[in-house]
Amino acid sequence: MSIQNIKGQILIGTIGSVLLLLLPVQNWMQFEIGFLEAVAVVTSAWSVWLLSKNSPLGWWIGLVGVLAYTWVFYQVRLYGEVAIQLFYLVTSLQAIYSWLHGGENHTEKPIARIPPRWMPWLLGILTVSAIGLRSLLMAMNGTAPFWDALTTVASAIAQLLLMQRYLESWYLWIGVDTIYVPLYASRGLYLTSFLYAIFWLLAMGGLQNFKRLYSEQKQRQPKP
């Protein structure tokens, strides 16, 4: 992507961020948007955009969105999402170190691919964990317990994969974001629902960018 395109995205993102932060003070809106949700949306969007560009700065900015969303989701009783935000807090701090010092001799960690033998294990963990979490959320009188559980577990796995800069993490994020859009809209979090539609597009871009960077890495590796 050219420098001009990146500058254009930054300009559009900045204008959009300012407008979103001003929405809670507008009386003409047909649905209420809390300032904290607006902050969470803006910082989360910038975070995912930076991560899709393979920039470690995205993890730092994402920490603000994580803290804001922890409270937002608690207010609407999406307890699984509260738990995943706390998980994001810890793993984001770990990811900062991993991306910057997880390579050979504590150098920056390169993009990698998941070993094929991992796939059945990941699918099994996702299935068993989602079923168990669903039962817990039902006992807590949580809303949409199945979808809340499925997205929570899938997001946790995607986060762990992205921490290690695995290309396949973006496939999982695409699937998760597809579910999140209607889930959040059903709870009245329309701005967040719109955000996850943007996340879906960013995840598609992140997948393509990681594929390109991985290919470039392979080409630079010395041949045996």
PDB file of C-alpha atoms in Angstrom, residues 61-143:
ATOM      1  CA  ILE A  61      -3.858   1.760  21.965  1.00  0.00           C
ATOM      2  CA  GLY A  62      -6.039  -1.315  22.341  1.00  0.00           C
ATOM      3  CA  LEU A  63      -5.516  -1.299  26.098  1.00  0.00           C
ATOM      4  CA  VAL A  64      -7.668   1.847  26.388  1.00  0.00           C
ATOM      5  CA  GLY A  65     -10.498   0.209  24.454  1.00  0.00           C
ATOM      6  CA  VAL A  66     -10.250  -2.922  26.573  1.00  0.00           C
ATOM      7  CA  LEU A  67     -10.753  -1.019  29.827  1.00  0.00           C
ATOM      8  CA  ALA A  68     -13.643   0.999  28.406  1.00  0.00           C
ATOM      9  CA  TYR A  69     -15.425  -2.031  26.992  1.00  0.00           C
ATOM     10  CA  THR A  70     -15.055  -3.955  30.251  1.00  0.00           C
ATOM     11  CA  TRP A  71     -17.458  -1.509  31.888  1.00  0.00           C
ATOM     12  CA  VAL A  72     -19.752  -1.166  28.849  1.00  0.00           C
ATOM     13  CA  PHE A  73     -20.322  -4.915  28.562  1.00  0.00           C
ATOM     14  CA  TYR A  74     -20.854  -5.261  32.305  1.00  0.00           C
ATOM     15  CA  GLN A  75     -23.690  -2.747  32.087  1.00  0.00           C
ATOM     16  CA  VAL A  76     -25.537  -4.802  29.432  1.00  0.00           C
ATOM     17  CA  ARG A  77     -24.870  -8.157  31.184  1.00  0.00           C
ATOM     18  CA  LEU A  78     -22.701  -9.685  28.451  1.00  0.00           C
ATOM     19  CA  TYR A  79     -20.566 -11.320  31.102  1.00  0.00           C
ATOM     20  CA  GLY A  80     -18.650 -13.467  28.676  1.00  0.00           C
ATOM     21  CA  GLU A  81     -17.519 -10.305  26.932  1.00  0.00           C
ATOM     22  CA  VAL A  82     -16.459  -8.815  30.273  1.00  0.00           C
ATOM     23  CA  ALA A  83     -14.275 -11.858  30.857  1.00  0.00           C
ATOM     24  CA  ILE A  84     -12.723 -11.668  27.401  1.00  0.00           C
ATOM     25  CA  GLN A  85     -11.868  -7.988  27.893  1.00  0.00           C
ATOM     26  CA  LEU A  86      -9.928  -8.844  31.057  1.00  0.00           C
ATOM     27  CA  PHE A  87      -8.227 -11.606  29.100  1.00  0.00           C
ATOM     28  CA  TYR A  88      -7.359  -9.074  26.388  1.00  0.00           C
ATOM     29  CA  LEU A  89      -5.807  -6.808  29.003  1.00  0.00           C
ATOM     30  CA  VAL A  90      -3.328  -9.429  30.149  1.00  0.00           C
ATOM     31  CA  THR A  91      -2.571 -10.896  26.745  1.00  0.00           C
ATOM     32  CA  SER A  92      -2.140  -7.503  25.095  1.00  0.00           C
ATOM     33  CA  LEU A  93       0.647  -6.695  27.537  1.00  0.00           C
ATOM     34  CA  GLN A  94       2.215 -10.068  26.763  1.00  0.00           C
ATOM     35  CA  ALA A  95       1.787  -9.487  23.016  1.00  0.00           C
ATOM     36  CA  ILE A  96       3.723  -6.221  23.159  1.00  0.00           C
ATOM     37  CA  TYR A  97       6.776  -8.073  24.441  1.00  0.00           C
ATOM     38  CA  SER A  98       6.224 -11.037  22.108  1.00  0.00           C
ATOM     39  CA  TRP A  99       5.996  -8.922  18.959  1.00  0.00           C
ATOM     40  CA  LEU A 100       9.019  -6.795  19.856  1.00  0.00           C
ATOM     41  CA  HIS A 101      11.304  -9.427  21.413  1.00  0.00           C
ATOM     42  CA  GLY A 102       9.869 -12.859  20.522  1.00  0.00           C
ATOM     43  CA  GLY A 103      12.194 -13.576  17.623  1.00  0.00           C
ATOM     44  CA  GLU A 104      15.667 -15.072  17.602  1.00  0.00           C
ATOM     45  CA  ASN A 105      18.056 -13.335  20.005  1.00  0.00           C
ATOM     46  CA  HIS A 106      15.160 -11.229  21.334  1.00  0.00           C
ATOM     47  CA  THR A 107      14.569  -9.552  17.983  1.00  0.00           C
ATOM     48  CA  GLU A 108      11.161  -8.674  16.545  1.00  0.00           C
ATOM     49  CA  LYS A 109       8.990 -11.762  16.060  1.00  0.00           C
ATOM     50  CA  PRO A 110       8.286 -12.625  12.400  1.00  0.00           C
ATOM     51  CA  ILE A 111       4.901 -13.606  10.976  1.00  0.00           C
ATOM     52  CA  ALA A 112       4.342 -17.390  11.135  1.00  0.00           C
ATOM     53  CA  ARG A 113       1.865 -20.090  10.030  1.00  0.00           C
ATOM     54  CA  ILE A 114       0.076 -22.535  12.335  1.00  0.00           C
ATOM     55  CA  PRO A 115       1.346 -26.129  12.059  1.00  0.00           C
ATOM     56  CA  PRO A 116      -1.426 -28.255  10.422  1.00  0.00           C
ATOM     57  CA  ARG A 117      -1.323 -30.755  13.300  1.00  0.00           C
ATOM     58  CA  TRP A 118      -2.657 -28.023  15.603  1.00  0.00           C
ATOM     59  CA  MET A 119      -5.969 -27.674  13.756  1.00  0.00           C
ATOM     60  CA  PRO A 120      -7.873 -30.637  15.303  1.00  0.00           C
ATOM     61  CA  TRP A 121      -6.718 -29.606  18.774  1.00  0.00           C
ATOM     62  CA  LEU A 122      -7.821 -25.999  18.285  1.00  0.00           C
ATOM     63  CA  LEU A 123     -11.233 -27.125  17.025  1.00  0.00           C
ATOM     64  CA  GLY A 124     -11.650 -29.462  19.989  1.00  0.00           C
ATOM     65  CA  ILE A 125     -10.689 -26.785  22.496  1.00  0.00           C
ATOM     66  CA  LEU A 126     -13.085 -24.328  20.864  1.00  0.00           C
ATOM     67  CA  THR A 127     -16.004 -26.787  20.994  1.00  0.00           C
ATOM     68  CA  VAL A 128     -15.536 -28.042  24.548  1.00  0.00           C
ATOM     69  CA  SER A 129     -14.796 -24.599  25.986  1.00  0.00           C
ATOM     70  CA  ALA A 130     -17.781 -22.978  24.281  1.00  0.00           C
ATOM     71  CA  ILE A 131     -20.153 -25.649  25.608  1.00  0.00           C
ATOM     72  CA  GLY A 132     -18.800 -25.288  29.134  1.00  0.00           C
ATOM     73  CA  LEU A 133     -18.930 -21.483  29.089  1.00  0.00           C
ATOM     74  CA  ARG A 134     -22.472 -21.531  27.737  1.00  0.00           C
ATOM     75  CA  SER A 135     -23.633 -23.501  30.769  1.00  0.00           C
ATOM     76  CA  LEU A 136     -21.926 -21.033  33.091  1.00  0.00           C
ATOM     77  CA  LEU A 137     -23.461 -18.014  31.367  1.00  0.00           C
ATOM     78  CA  MET A 138     -26.915 -19.583  31.535  1.00  0.00           C
ATOM     79  CA  ALA A 139     -26.478 -20.037  35.279  1.00  0.00           C
ATOM     80  CA  MET A 140     -25.513 -16.356  35.542  1.00  0.00           C
ATOM     81  CA  ASN A 141     -28.650 -15.334  33.624  1.00  0.00           C
ATOM     82  CA  GLY A 142     -26.525 -13.878  30.841  1.00  0.00           C
ATOM     83  CA  THR A 143     -28.074 -12.839  27.539  1.00  0.00           C
TER      84      THR A 143
END
